[in-house]
Amino acid sequence: MKVSYNWLKNYLPFTYSPQELGDMLTQTGLEVEGIEPISEIQGNLTGVVIGEVLSCEQHPDADKLKVTTVSIGSADPLQIVCGAPNVAKGQKVVVATVGTKLYPQVDQVFEIKKAKIRGVVSEGMLCAEDELGLGQSHDGIMVLPSSTPVGLRASDFFKLENDFQLEIGLTPNRSDALGHIGVARDIRAVHNLRHQEKIDLNWPLFPLLNNTDLPALDIAVLDKIGCKKYFGLQINQVKVGPSPKWLQNRLKAVGLKPINNIVDISNFVQRELGTPLHIFDADQSGTALKIRCANPQEKFTGLDGHVYTLDGHELVIANSKEVLCLAGILGGSNSGVSEQTTNILIESALFDPIRIRKAARQHGLNTDASFRFERGVDPNQTQNALLRCAALIIEIAGGQAQSSTFEWINETLPPVKIELSKNELNKLIGNELAFDTVEQILKDLDFKINAYSNDTWQLEAPSYRIDVTRAVDVIEEIVRIYGLNSIEMPRKWQFSLGAQNPLDSEIQKSNISAFLVGRGYYETLNNSLTKNAYNALLDHTFGKPVKILNPLSQDLGSLRQTLLFGLLENTLHNKNRQISQVQLFEFGQSYRLEGSTYGESQKMALLIYGKDQSENWNTQAQPYNFFSLKKEVLALLERFGIQTPLETENKHSILFEQGQALYQNETLLVDYGQISSKIQTEFDLKQPVYFAEFDWNALCKAQQKHQIKFEEVAKTFAVRRDLSLLIDQSTAYESLVSAARNAERKLLQDVQLFDVYEGKNLPAGKKSYALSFFLQDKTQTLSESQIDKAMQRILSALEKDCAATLRQ
């Protein structure tokens, strides 16, 4: 939120510099993210001074140019060539000296340079109104009164206002600071705590109107849940035109563009009090208004020119013919104030925050009004905002009240009462605060102190602090004004460190992240909200998608069912930037809907794409393949201490062109494989994509069953024996390894596949695997007899369990 330094000084007589004020507000929780100087005119007319024309002669080589000598005070007179028809000797003029930068249009700059014009040196420029950015006239140079002092800075003569814009990063709970008055309250509280001389807010006036005898407005509040308060007032015979200078300056200082005096006043009051207002052209809207719920498929044309189709849950302001306004969000194009407006109707209301937020998100709108209503505005300022607006309009735009003030209040909530114990306050802060200090802060923050007894305050929270409901909330308010930096640190700290569980999920995430980064992977973090279009790429095995009721956009329309699509977006982003090797991993949640039950699972995913090995002088570039991914999957399982082989299921699904699922005791640990060509094509990826998705919780549980043991290096050597086996085409390598390990549990240390043959000279339906078996007894050297017996047991198991035979 943008705040004006000068605007704040209207309410408080402080002398802090903008930087000091920024530090003060940041310490109170209103973090000032930036301070920017603001000038009424861009450049602030720096280098522009008042001069006097000492002489004016015809240019020797141009009929329409004059050569003037101009005094600007202390410096020597300047020779300036001027083409204005009204320049004459003795005039007081506005002079832009050499080096001055002028901004005739916003962000359009030209610099005054010493130059020769048709052979005559010119050392500046005599300025017209439009060249200075002071107006639109270019009929001639500006001629000032003869009494104007020579050498006076133009910014001082025109009384330009310089200001500073403070950008505040407002947290959602601080809706009270959505207006300058709210920010000024915090400044008052901090100042009065630090200084003996107290200051108080110079509140704006809310003069009551003498209009009780005037006709009543025909306004009906039909939606009494969505509209909690509504005030209306008709003013006739207003004159729409430009706002006065002071009002334009205030709006410019907070980043708003002045439009006309009526609209500017409503924006001014909103930024002053934090209460949104809306003003109708009464001749266009009529004064018989209804605050109601929208009808399904009802149309509404907003001020932005867009036609909105309403769903039926929105709160609207309507007349008998059409919707005039999306309540608390956006005005309509047919009822807004224009230059032809003479009669207006002012609206000040309190709308339900949930209804406003839902409608704004539904239609992709985020306006100043919706921003405030969503967070909650002060219910006690609704009428004051109307009175303030009406008084300014009558003062600036003329006109007079044509109706009595319409007033509708659904309910008046009693103030929130809170008990605050002094002992609890001191215990939570860790310091003992003086009684007078606490009371000073409470009073400056508008807490009403009803009583103090037994070291306990009986308080009423101010209406604008809708987030303060408990004693701890009040303590937080006291601390932020007192200042965290003012709390003394104890000389001695006493605390104990709890024992960490090495199998804790977060610790495991850190370990696995380090492991994968060491293998060349980059971690990604994608949004759990994803595109609705991705749902069509999945089938029923993923469950139904969990859709968002009021998505911010179609790109954030549902919760992801798999981590794949976010990683594919990352891959495409890298590919488009000529990254040839992509290795990514991510931890995250996936979501699904089974019947009426919502499911949420913790996942970890790997993705590889592109080249496994870059081209080098002694190696050819090698693309990733299925076994590249399988190696990574098995390495990660080994890092968890999970023994292989595991139960394996080949997968050809809507997700995988070629894939496998690994189980342990019928519990799925991971799905991995090559992504289907359909999904690959959707993301315009030319090379195969390999993806693995682990069930993180299952991995962590599996690891708890395995303890890592450390052993000394064996003093004996392993013995290798090879077998060339003839097996059925359907026999998997894992079944061979499993049969061998079950047959020889003590001596068999490892099994490796070093050759596969399928083709000529083999019986139909057969293939040949050549396996190496590594046998070792870590306590003694194996004899040939032991080796032969072990290999015989292995061969017998392979023949029995896998129908394998030795290849001759």
Coordinates of C-alpha atoms in Angstrom, one line a residue, residues 493-729:
W493 CA 19.7 -18.7 28.6
Q494 CA 18.5 -22.0 29.9
F495 CA 17.2 -24.6 27.4
S496 CA 17.6 -28.2 26.6
L497 CA 18.2 -29.8 23.2
G498 CA 15.8 -32.5 22.3
A499 CA 17.1 -35.7 20.8
Q500 CA 16.7 -35.9 17.0
N501 CA 15.2 -39.0 15.3
P502 CA 17.6 -39.7 12.3
L503 CA 14.6 -41.3 10.6
D504 CA 12.5 -38.2 10.8
S505 CA 10.9 -37.4 7.5
E506 CA 12.3 -33.9 7.2
I507 CA 15.8 -35.1 8.1
Q508 CA 15.4 -37.8 5.4
K509 CA 14.4 -35.1 2.9
S510 CA 17.5 -33.2 3.6
N511 CA 19.7 -36.3 3.3
I512 CA 18.1 -37.4 0.0
S513 CA 18.3 -33.8 -1.4
A514 CA 22.0 -33.8 -0.7
F515 CA 22.4 -37.2 -2.2
L516 CA 20.6 -36.2 -5.4
V517 CA 22.3 -32.9 -5.7
G518 CA 25.6 -34.8 -5.5
R519 CA 24.4 -36.8 -8.5
G520 CA 23.8 -33.7 -10.6
Y521 CA 20.1 -33.0 -9.8
Y522 CA 18.4 -29.7 -9.2
E523 CA 15.5 -29.4 -6.8
T524 CA 12.3 -27.7 -8.0
L525 CA 9.3 -26.4 -6.1
N526 CA 6.1 -26.2 -8.1
N527 CA 2.6 -24.9 -7.1
S528 CA 0.2 -27.6 -5.9
L529 CA -2.4 -25.7 -8.0
T530 CA -2.3 -26.7 -11.6
K531 CA -4.2 -26.4 -14.9
N532 CA -7.6 -28.1 -15.3
A533 CA -6.4 -29.2 -18.8
Y534 CA -3.9 -31.6 -17.3
N535 CA -6.7 -33.7 -15.8
A536 CA -7.7 -34.9 -19.2
L537 CA -4.3 -36.5 -19.7
L538 CA -4.9 -38.9 -16.8
D539 CA -7.3 -41.7 -16.2
H540 CA -9.4 -43.1 -13.3
T541 CA -6.4 -44.8 -11.7
F542 CA -5.4 -41.3 -10.4
G543 CA -8.9 -40.7 -8.9
K544 CA -11.0 -37.7 -9.7
P545 CA -9.3 -34.2 -9.6
V546 CA -9.9 -31.9 -6.7
K547 CA -11.1 -28.7 -8.3
I548 CA -10.9 -25.3 -6.7
L549 CA -14.3 -23.6 -6.3
N550 CA -13.1 -20.1 -6.9
P551 CA -9.8 -20.4 -8.8
L552 CA -7.7 -17.3 -9.4
S553 CA -7.3 -18.4 -13.0
Q554 CA -7.7 -21.5 -15.2
D555 CA -4.0 -22.2 -14.8
L556 CA -4.7 -22.7 -11.1
G557 CA -8.0 -24.5 -11.3
S558 CA -7.3 -27.8 -9.5
L559 CA -4.9 -29.6 -7.2
R560 CA -2.3 -31.7 -8.9
Q561 CA -2.8 -35.5 -9.1
T562 CA 0.9 -36.1 -9.9
L563 CA 4.1 -34.2 -9.7
L564 CA 4.8 -35.0 -13.4
F565 CA 3.2 -31.9 -15.1
G566 CA 5.1 -29.3 -13.0
L567 CA 8.4 -31.0 -13.7
L568 CA 7.5 -31.2 -17.4
E569 CA 6.9 -27.4 -17.4
N570 CA 10.3 -27.0 -15.7
T571 CA 11.8 -29.2 -18.4
L572 CA 10.3 -27.2 -21.2
H573 CA 11.5 -24.0 -19.6
N574 CA 15.0 -25.4 -19.6
K575 CA 14.8 -26.9 -23.1
N576 CA 13.8 -23.5 -24.5
R577 CA 16.9 -22.1 -23.0
Q578 CA 19.2 -24.6 -24.7
I579 CA 19.8 -26.7 -21.6
S580 CA 20.7 -30.1 -23.0
Q581 CA 20.8 -32.1 -19.8
V582 CA 17.9 -31.8 -17.4
Q583 CA 17.9 -33.7 -14.0
L584 CA 15.2 -32.5 -11.6
F585 CA 13.7 -33.7 -8.4
E586 CA 10.8 -32.5 -6.2
F587 CA 9.1 -33.2 -2.9
G588 CA 5.4 -32.4 -2.8
Q589 CA 1.8 -33.5 -2.3
S590 CA -0.5 -35.1 -4.7
Y591 CA -4.3 -35.0 -4.3
R592 CA -7.2 -37.1 -5.4
L593 CA -11.0 -37.6 -4.9
E594 CA -12.3 -41.1 -4.4
G595 CA -16.1 -41.0 -4.1
S596 CA -16.6 -38.4 -1.4
T597 CA -13.2 -38.9 0.2
Y598 CA -10.3 -36.6 -0.4
G599 CA -6.9 -38.1 -0.4
E600 CA -3.5 -36.5 0.0
S601 CA -0.1 -38.2 -0.5
Q602 CA 3.4 -37.2 0.1
K603 CA 5.5 -37.8 -3.1
M604 CA 9.0 -37.5 -4.3
A605 CA 9.7 -37.4 -8.0
L606 CA 12.7 -37.6 -10.3
L607 CA 12.8 -36.5 -14.0
I608 CA 15.6 -36.9 -16.5
Y609 CA 15.6 -35.5 -20.1
G610 CA 18.2 -35.0 -22.8
K611 CA 21.8 -36.2 -22.8
D612 CA 23.1 -38.6 -20.1
Q613 CA 26.7 -37.8 -21.3
S614 CA 27.8 -34.7 -23.1
E615 CA 29.8 -34.9 -26.2
N616 CA 33.6 -34.9 -25.6
W617 CA 36.8 -35.4 -27.5
N618 CA 36.9 -39.1 -26.5
T619 CA 33.2 -39.9 -26.0
Q620 CA 30.0 -39.5 -28.1
A621 CA 27.0 -37.8 -26.7
Q622 CA 24.6 -40.4 -25.1
P623 CA 20.9 -39.8 -24.6
Y624 CA 19.1 -40.9 -21.4
N625 CA 17.3 -44.3 -21.7
F626 CA 15.1 -46.4 -19.5
F627 CA 18.1 -48.0 -17.7
S628 CA 19.5 -44.6 -16.9
L629 CA 16.4 -43.9 -14.8
K630 CA 16.4 -47.4 -13.4
K631 CA 20.0 -46.9 -12.2
E632 CA 18.9 -43.7 -10.4
V633 CA 15.9 -45.4 -8.8
L634 CA 17.8 -48.3 -7.5
A635 CA 20.6 -46.0 -6.2
L636 CA 18.0 -44.1 -4.2
L637 CA 16.5 -47.2 -2.8
E638 CA 19.9 -48.4 -1.8
R639 CA 20.5 -45.0 -0.1
F640 CA 17.4 -45.8 2.0
G641 CA 18.8 -49.2 2.8
I642 CA 16.1 -51.0 1.0
Q643 CA 17.3 -54.4 -0.3
T644 CA 16.7 -55.4 -3.9
P645 CA 15.4 -57.3 -5.7
L646 CA 11.8 -56.2 -5.0
E647 CA 8.5 -57.3 -6.4
T648 CA 8.3 -56.0 -9.9
E649 CA 5.3 -55.2 -12.1
N650 CA 5.8 -54.1 -15.7
K651 CA 3.6 -51.1 -16.5
H652 CA 2.2 -49.8 -19.8
S653 CA -0.3 -47.1 -18.7
I654 CA -1.7 -43.7 -19.7
L655 CA 1.4 -42.2 -18.0
F656 CA 4.1 -44.6 -19.1
E657 CA 5.1 -45.8 -22.6
Q658 CA 7.4 -48.3 -20.9
G659 CA 7.5 -48.6 -17.1
Q660 CA 7.8 -50.6 -13.9
A661 CA 6.4 -50.5 -10.4
L662 CA 8.5 -51.8 -7.5
Y663 CA 6.7 -53.2 -4.4
Q664 CA 7.9 -54.4 -1.0
N665 CA 5.5 -56.7 0.8
E666 CA 2.8 -55.6 -1.6
T667 CA 3.4 -51.9 -0.8
L668 CA 4.1 -49.7 -3.8
L669 CA 7.4 -47.9 -3.4
V670 CA 7.8 -46.3 -6.9
D671 CA 6.4 -46.1 -10.4
Y672 CA 9.0 -45.2 -13.0
G673 CA 9.6 -45.3 -16.8
Q674 CA 9.4 -43.5 -20.1
I675 CA 6.5 -41.0 -20.3
S676 CA 3.9 -41.7 -22.9
S677 CA 4.3 -40.1 -26.3
K678 CA 0.9 -38.4 -26.0
I679 CA 2.0 -36.5 -22.8
Q680 CA 5.4 -35.8 -24.3
T681 CA 3.8 -34.3 -27.4
E682 CA 1.5 -32.1 -25.3
F683 CA 4.6 -30.4 -23.9
D684 CA 6.4 -30.2 -27.3
L685 CA 9.4 -32.3 -26.0
K686 CA 11.2 -34.0 -28.9
Q687 CA 13.3 -36.5 -26.9
P688 CA 12.0 -39.2 -24.5
V689 CA 11.3 -38.1 -20.9
Y690 CA 12.0 -40.5 -18.0
F691 CA 10.1 -40.0 -14.8
A692 CA 9.9 -41.7 -11.4
E693 CA 7.4 -41.0 -8.6
F694 CA 8.0 -42.4 -5.1
D695 CA 5.6 -42.8 -2.3
W696 CA 7.6 -40.9 0.3
N697 CA 5.8 -42.2 3.3
A698 CA 6.2 -45.8 2.1
L699 CA 9.9 -45.2 1.6
C700 CA 10.3 -43.8 5.1
K701 CA 8.4 -46.7 6.7
A702 CA 10.5 -49.2 4.7
Q703 CA 13.7 -47.7 5.9
Q704 CA 12.6 -48.0 9.5
K705 CA 12.7 -51.8 9.0
H706 CA 16.3 -51.7 7.8
Q707 CA 19.3 -50.8 9.9
I708 CA 22.6 -49.9 8.2
K709 CA 25.4 -52.0 9.6
F710 CA 29.1 -51.2 9.3
E711 CA 31.6 -54.0 8.8
E712 CA 35.3 -54.1 8.4
V713 CA 36.8 -54.8 5.0
A714 CA 36.9 -58.6 4.3
K715 CA 40.4 -60.2 4.5
T716 CA 39.5 -62.8 1.8
F717 CA 38.8 -62.5 -1.9
A718 CA 35.6 -63.1 -3.8
V719 CA 35.4 -65.8 -6.3
R720 CA 33.6 -65.3 -9.7
R721 CA 31.8 -68.0 -11.5
D722 CA 29.8 -67.5 -14.8
L723 CA 26.8 -69.3 -16.1
S724 CA 25.3 -69.0 -19.6
L725 CA 21.6 -69.8 -19.2
L726 CA 18.8 -70.6 -21.6
I727 CA 15.5 -69.2 -20.3
D728 CA 12.0 -68.4 -21.5
Q729 CA 11.4 -64.9 -23.0

